[in-house]
Amino acid sequence: MIELLHKRLKHKSQSFDTTAKSGQGENSRTKLNSSKDPDLIYKNAFAIKKKNNSDRLKSQDRTSRNLSFNEIKFSDEIFDLKTQLNKQITEITQLKTQIQYLQTELEKKTQENSQTYDVGHLNRVLNTQKRFISDLKEELKKKDEKIDEIKKKSKFCQINEMETQITYLTEECKKLLNGINLLSENKTRDDLLKYQEDDIQKSILISQLKKEKERFLESIEEKNQEILKWRDRVVELETHEAKMLQQKKKREKNEVKALKKDIKDLKNELANNKKNCQSLENKYEEKIAKMQLQSLAEKHSPKNVVGEIVTSQSKNFKTLNPVPMIIHLITEKICKENITFDQFFHNLTLTYSNYPNLNDVWQALDLTENQHHFIDELSSFLNSKSIIPIVLFKDFCQKAKFTPQDVQKIYQNIVLRLQSSDFPRENIGKKLFPDKKAMKNMNNCIEILMKFPLDLDKNSAILLYNYLFQSGTSSLTSSQIVASFIIRLPDWVVLTEEEKKVYTSVLNKIIEDNVGKILQQCKDYDIEKTGFISEIEFLKCLEGVNARIDKKFELFIKNEAYKMAKEIGKVRFLEFLNHFNTISEETDPEKIVNYYLMQVALEIMNRNTQVCKVFKEKNGKVAGEGFIDGLAKIGMDGINESHLALILEFLQCKDSEDLCIDLNLLETKIAGIMKSPTKIKPGETKFVFDQTLEFNSRIKTSQELDENSLLISNP
């Protein structure tokens, strides 16, 4: 055991000798008492000798100047020195602790083995240990000297200065932090005070508003009481005023009746005067025509021809005596082309319009049924001795390209179109041709006839132009065109807005109360199931339900029928009855609901769908908004709000407090209305359901004229 201890001590002494040799030249002024306390060594390592104030200031000035330049340069060296210093300090402390441990162990072992070892051996061991301790002390002294040298260097002074600067900055930071805390406390205190003031002001304002509210409520109650007082007074005044108005209305009616009677008497008197005046004018014009005819015969006809004409006049056709003479005069104008008899006849009548005083000739030629007389007269004249270059008058009737009936149909369309659009006869010339002196050719005239208000198709416009004007006419003034066009237009009556409103309300009432009967009669007349009947048949249907129809009322019905059918003399009765079968505000609520339920059924049937698919149901129910959306899907979003409220109230689920529609109830109601026609009162639209498919199967028949057949004597 003792030998083992000696070996360890010898090994430690060798290690201490090597460290001592490596540390030669270091300062040996370290005291022995430093080995007793390891912390003392660390403190001495960082201890700084005190200097004079002047030296310190100088060093501070010097270091402050060099600090900014050398700070980056010496940072790495300072770090290395610090690491080396810490390593040496740790080694010294370890050595000291080991020495103390060994000394204690040595003492213990000496005490234990004092008896076994002799004194000489112990002395040798003790001397070696002392020598080893002295070596360690010398080594420790060298370490202390090295530490002092490090402390004396300028780099270590810079570290101290930086430490002092760091301490100063930390103190400044603490002061600033304290200032920030103080400011935050003041701000929170100010915010709290401000919030308390705002809260007080708001509470005061709320109290004032409550007082105003109470005052307003009191004033409202007072006003309501005044309204109730005045309401009774207003009702009394309204009843009194209504009585006064009824009396005034009766007086005015009596006055109007008296005035109408006077007007009727005056009209009769005026008509009689017009007839007398017309007869006198006719007699006067006949005399003037005969005188002008004799003068024309003397100027332009040879004596032999005139003699033949006079003899033929006395023998056969007294009314058509002037015809050969007129033909002789206008041969070069109307016979430049190979034209048909109807064309020649029409051009001849147009030529006679330049001689307005020849009334006997004009009246004779204007009658289409007397055309065969004109043919006989013309043939007899051609067989006479007079040489007239008129040829190719064979097969006149077979080659005719238009008839007066076609032109009459065009004029009827024009009149109905102008009448339905409330266009008066006086304004037609200004509307078509604002400039009376402007010159128009054929294309210009046709374009004008195709525009508003006439709106003719191209074929009809060409036919009308060729009918009105002679072939070869290059251009005409607007006044000439208007004169030729308007003189052949029949007269028409334009109804006023008040008359239209009255007739509309009357027709609504008639159709609403008797729609079933009227529809059945119309269906009886419509044998071919075309959806059309004539105007006369439709008027008979209205008269069949005891409807009184005067001339203006008949005119109103024809205009409305023409607007819908766009054909002369025909009525699209289903559309007509649908248009005038309306629901008023005074109608029975059940009747209104049945009316709209019928419309729902028709729309669902036309779309080939079901009730549950149109309305989004949940367990046979649908919300109010979903029901309204479903109505919009089938095109029934334009229902009156009051009528919609009636429908929702009628279909409301009884076991639900919210707005909810029972679809089962809706289906049963629709089925009941559709199956039992007796439940539908007069004026409802059950006829729409009966004739729904007829709307889709209507055939609009129109006979279009061939454009080539209308190009008559085109220049």
PDB file of C-alpha atoms in Angstrom, residues 261-382:
ATOM      1  CA  LYS A 261    -130.554  65.764 -78.950  1.00  0.00           C
ATOM      2  CA  ASP A 262    -129.809  69.252 -80.260  1.00  0.00           C
ATOM      3  CA  ILE A 263    -126.645  67.990 -81.960  1.00  0.00           C
ATOM      4  CA  LYS A 264    -128.550  65.151 -83.586  1.00  0.00           C
ATOM      5  CA  ASP A 265    -131.141  67.551 -84.945  1.00  0.00           C
ATOM      6  CA  LEU A 266    -128.417  69.817 -86.273  1.00  0.00           C
ATOM      7  CA  LYS A 267    -126.628  66.858 -87.903  1.00  0.00           C
ATOM      8  CA  ASN A 268    -129.838  65.789 -89.661  1.00  0.00           C
ATOM      9  CA  GLU A 269    -130.365  69.300 -90.910  1.00  0.00           C
ATOM     10  CA  LEU A 270    -126.746  69.490 -92.076  1.00  0.00           C
ATOM     11  CA  ALA A 271    -127.028  66.161 -93.905  1.00  0.00           C
ATOM     12  CA  ASN A 272    -130.122  67.325 -95.747  1.00  0.00           C
ATOM     13  CA  ASN A 273    -128.374  70.533 -96.743  1.00  0.00           C
ATOM     14  CA  LYS A 274    -125.334  68.555 -97.950  1.00  0.00           C
ATOM     15  CA  LYS A 275    -127.520  66.309-100.089  1.00  0.00           C
ATOM     16  CA  ASN A 276    -129.179  69.319-101.714  1.00  0.00           C
ATOM     17  CA  CYS A 277    -125.830  70.972-102.282  1.00  0.00           C
ATOM     18  CA  GLN A 278    -124.348  67.810-103.782  1.00  0.00           C
ATOM     19  CA  SER A 279    -127.195  67.389-106.201  1.00  0.00           C
ATOM     20  CA  LEU A 280    -126.787  70.981-107.355  1.00  0.00           C
ATOM     21  CA  GLU A 281    -123.032  70.518-107.792  1.00  0.00           C
ATOM     22  CA  ASN A 282    -123.540  67.347-109.838  1.00  0.00           C
ATOM     23  CA  LYS A 283    -125.934  69.086-112.172  1.00  0.00           C
ATOM     24  CA  TYR A 284    -123.558  71.983-112.599  1.00  0.00           C
ATOM     25  CA  GLU A 285    -120.566  69.708-113.322  1.00  0.00           C
ATOM     26  CA  GLU A 286    -122.557  67.690-115.869  1.00  0.00           C
ATOM     27  CA  LYS A 287    -123.319  70.834-117.796  1.00  0.00           C
ATOM     28  CA  ILE A 288    -119.684  71.967-117.704  1.00  0.00           C
ATOM     29  CA  ALA A 289    -118.498  68.469-118.813  1.00  0.00           C
ATOM     30  CA  LYS A 290    -120.794  68.462-121.839  1.00  0.00           C
ATOM     31  CA  MET A 291    -119.615  71.898-122.873  1.00  0.00           C
ATOM     32  CA  GLN A 292    -115.915  70.927-122.538  1.00  0.00           C
ATOM     33  CA  LEU A 293    -116.506  67.667-124.392  1.00  0.00           C
ATOM     34  CA  GLN A 294    -118.014  69.505-127.344  1.00  0.00           C
ATOM     35  CA  SER A 295    -115.099  71.935-127.417  1.00  0.00           C
ATOM     36  CA  LEU A 296    -112.572  69.054-127.367  1.00  0.00           C
ATOM     37  CA  ALA A 297    -114.382  67.280-130.197  1.00  0.00           C
ATOM     38  CA  GLU A 298    -114.325  70.397-132.350  1.00  0.00           C
ATOM     39  CA  LYS A 299    -110.589  70.963-131.785  1.00  0.00           C
ATOM     40  CA  HIS A 300    -109.074  67.463-132.149  1.00  0.00           C
ATOM     41  CA  SER A 301    -111.428  65.278-134.214  1.00  0.00           C
ATOM     42  CA  PRO A 302    -111.890  65.252-138.013  1.00  0.00           C
ATOM     43  CA  LYS A 303    -115.346  65.956-139.301  1.00  0.00           C
ATOM     44  CA  ASN A 304    -115.951  62.441-140.679  1.00  0.00           C
ATOM     45  CA  VAL A 305    -114.868  60.847-137.422  1.00  0.00           C
ATOM     46  CA  VAL A 306    -117.003  63.241-135.449  1.00  0.00           C
ATOM     47  CA  GLY A 307    -119.938  62.404-137.683  1.00  0.00           C
ATOM     48  CA  GLU A 308    -119.463  58.693-137.114  1.00  0.00           C
ATOM     49  CA  ILE A 309    -119.098  59.256-133.360  1.00  0.00           C
ATOM     50  CA  VAL A 310    -122.302  61.288-133.259  1.00  0.00           C
ATOM     51  CA  THR A 311    -124.232  58.613-135.136  1.00  0.00           C
ATOM     52  CA  SER A 312    -122.873  55.827-132.890  1.00  0.00           C
ATOM     53  CA  GLN A 313    -123.717  57.890-129.820  1.00  0.00           C
ATOM     54  CA  SER A 314    -127.337  58.233-130.816  1.00  0.00           C
ATOM     55  CA  LYS A 315    -127.738  54.598-131.818  1.00  0.00           C
ATOM     56  CA  ASN A 316    -126.228  52.381-129.134  1.00  0.00           C
ATOM     57  CA  PHE A 317    -124.387  53.627-126.020  1.00  0.00           C
ATOM     58  CA  LYS A 318    -125.382  57.032-124.895  1.00  0.00           C
ATOM     59  CA  THR A 319    -123.427  56.870-121.616  1.00  0.00           C
ATOM     60  CA  LEU A 320    -120.189  55.801-123.326  1.00  0.00           C
ATOM     61  CA  ASN A 321    -120.263  58.106-126.346  1.00  0.00           C
ATOM     62  CA  PRO A 322    -117.044  60.028-125.437  1.00  0.00           C
ATOM     63  CA  VAL A 323    -114.935  56.869-125.167  1.00  0.00           C
ATOM     64  CA  PRO A 324    -113.703  56.627-128.817  1.00  0.00           C
ATOM     65  CA  MET A 325    -112.822  60.286-128.838  1.00  0.00           C
ATOM     66  CA  ILE A 326    -110.814  60.015-125.593  1.00  0.00           C
ATOM     67  CA  ILE A 327    -109.048  56.896-126.889  1.00  0.00           C
ATOM     68  CA  HIS A 328    -108.091  58.782-130.016  1.00  0.00           C
ATOM     69  CA  LEU A 329    -106.669  61.611-127.898  1.00  0.00           C
ATOM     70  CA  ILE A 330    -104.605  59.500-125.481  1.00  0.00           C
ATOM     71  CA  THR A 331    -103.477  56.655-127.724  1.00  0.00           C
ATOM     72  CA  GLU A 332     -99.823  57.651-127.593  1.00  0.00           C
ATOM     73  CA  LYS A 333     -99.898  57.815-123.756  1.00  0.00           C
ATOM     74  CA  ILE A 334    -101.439  54.487-122.807  1.00  0.00           C
ATOM     75  CA  CYS A 335    -100.704  52.163-125.715  1.00  0.00           C
ATOM     76  CA  LYS A 336     -96.934  52.031-125.923  1.00  0.00           C
ATOM     77  CA  GLU A 337     -96.807  48.409-124.665  1.00  0.00           C
ATOM     78  CA  ASN A 338     -98.639  45.128-125.035  1.00  0.00           C
ATOM     79  CA  ILE A 339    -100.825  45.409-121.952  1.00  0.00           C
ATOM     80  CA  THR A 340    -103.836  43.509-120.667  1.00  0.00           C
ATOM     81  CA  PHE A 341    -107.393  44.720-120.708  1.00  0.00           C
ATOM     82  CA  ASP A 342    -107.433  45.439-116.943  1.00  0.00           C
ATOM     83  CA  GLN A 343    -104.218  47.419-117.270  1.00  0.00           C
ATOM     84  CA  PHE A 344    -105.555  49.360-120.224  1.00  0.00           C
ATOM     85  CA  PHE A 345    -108.836  49.977-118.427  1.00  0.00           C
ATOM     86  CA  HIS A 346    -107.058  51.160-115.285  1.00  0.00           C
ATOM     87  CA  ASN A 347    -104.651  53.440-117.217  1.00  0.00           C
ATOM     88  CA  LEU A 348    -107.620  54.857-119.041  1.00  0.00           C
ATOM     89  CA  THR A 349    -109.346  55.716-115.758  1.00  0.00           C
ATOM     90  CA  LEU A 350    -106.129  57.346-114.536  1.00  0.00           C
ATOM     91  CA  THR A 351    -106.039  59.427-117.705  1.00  0.00           C
ATOM     92  CA  TYR A 352    -109.644  60.481-117.205  1.00  0.00           C
ATOM     93  CA  SER A 353    -108.669  61.751-113.744  1.00  0.00           C
ATOM     94  CA  ASN A 354    -106.908  64.581-115.616  1.00  0.00           C
ATOM     95  CA  TYR A 355    -110.382  65.575-116.907  1.00  0.00           C
ATOM     96  CA  PRO A 356    -112.377  65.822-113.643  1.00  0.00           C
ATOM     97  CA  ASN A 357    -115.383  67.449-115.275  1.00  0.00           C
ATOM     98  CA  LEU A 358    -116.149  64.377-117.435  1.00  0.00           C
ATOM     99  CA  ASN A 359    -118.346  62.838-114.729  1.00  0.00           C
ATOM    100  CA  ASP A 360    -120.526  60.806-117.066  1.00  0.00           C
ATOM    101  CA  VAL A 361    -117.496  59.101-118.620  1.00  0.00           C
ATOM    102  CA  TRP A 362    -115.771  58.589-115.257  1.00  0.00           C
ATOM    103  CA  GLN A 363    -118.861  57.087-113.617  1.00  0.00           C
ATOM    104  CA  ALA A 364    -119.327  54.716-116.531  1.00  0.00           C
ATOM    105  CA  LEU A 365    -115.732  53.494-116.532  1.00  0.00           C
ATOM    106  CA  ASP A 366    -115.501  53.207-112.726  1.00  0.00           C
ATOM    107  CA  LEU A 367    -118.066  50.409-112.672  1.00  0.00           C
ATOM    108  CA  THR A 368    -116.275  47.109-113.172  1.00  0.00           C
ATOM    109  CA  GLU A 369    -119.454  45.236-114.014  1.00  0.00           C
ATOM    110  CA  ASN A 370    -119.841  47.388-117.140  1.00  0.00           C
ATOM    111  CA  GLN A 371    -116.522  46.341-118.626  1.00  0.00           C
ATOM    112  CA  HIS A 372    -118.205  44.246-121.305  1.00  0.00           C
ATOM    113  CA  HIS A 373    -119.937  47.418-122.564  1.00  0.00           C
ATOM    114  CA  PHE A 374    -116.522  48.995-122.893  1.00  0.00           C
ATOM    115  CA  ILE A 375    -115.265  45.964-124.879  1.00  0.00           C
ATOM    116  CA  ASP A 376    -118.205  46.213-127.297  1.00  0.00           C
ATOM    117  CA  GLU A 377    -117.719  49.931-127.697  1.00  0.00           C
ATOM    118  CA  LEU A 378    -114.002  49.501-128.291  1.00  0.00           C
ATOM    119  CA  SER A 379    -114.491  46.760-130.877  1.00  0.00           C
ATOM    120  CA  SER A 380    -117.025  48.833-132.786  1.00  0.00           C
ATOM    121  CA  PHE A 381    -114.653  51.754-132.755  1.00  0.00           C
ATOM    122  CA  LEU A 382    -111.753  49.615-134.047  1.00  0.00           C
TER     123      LEU A 382
END
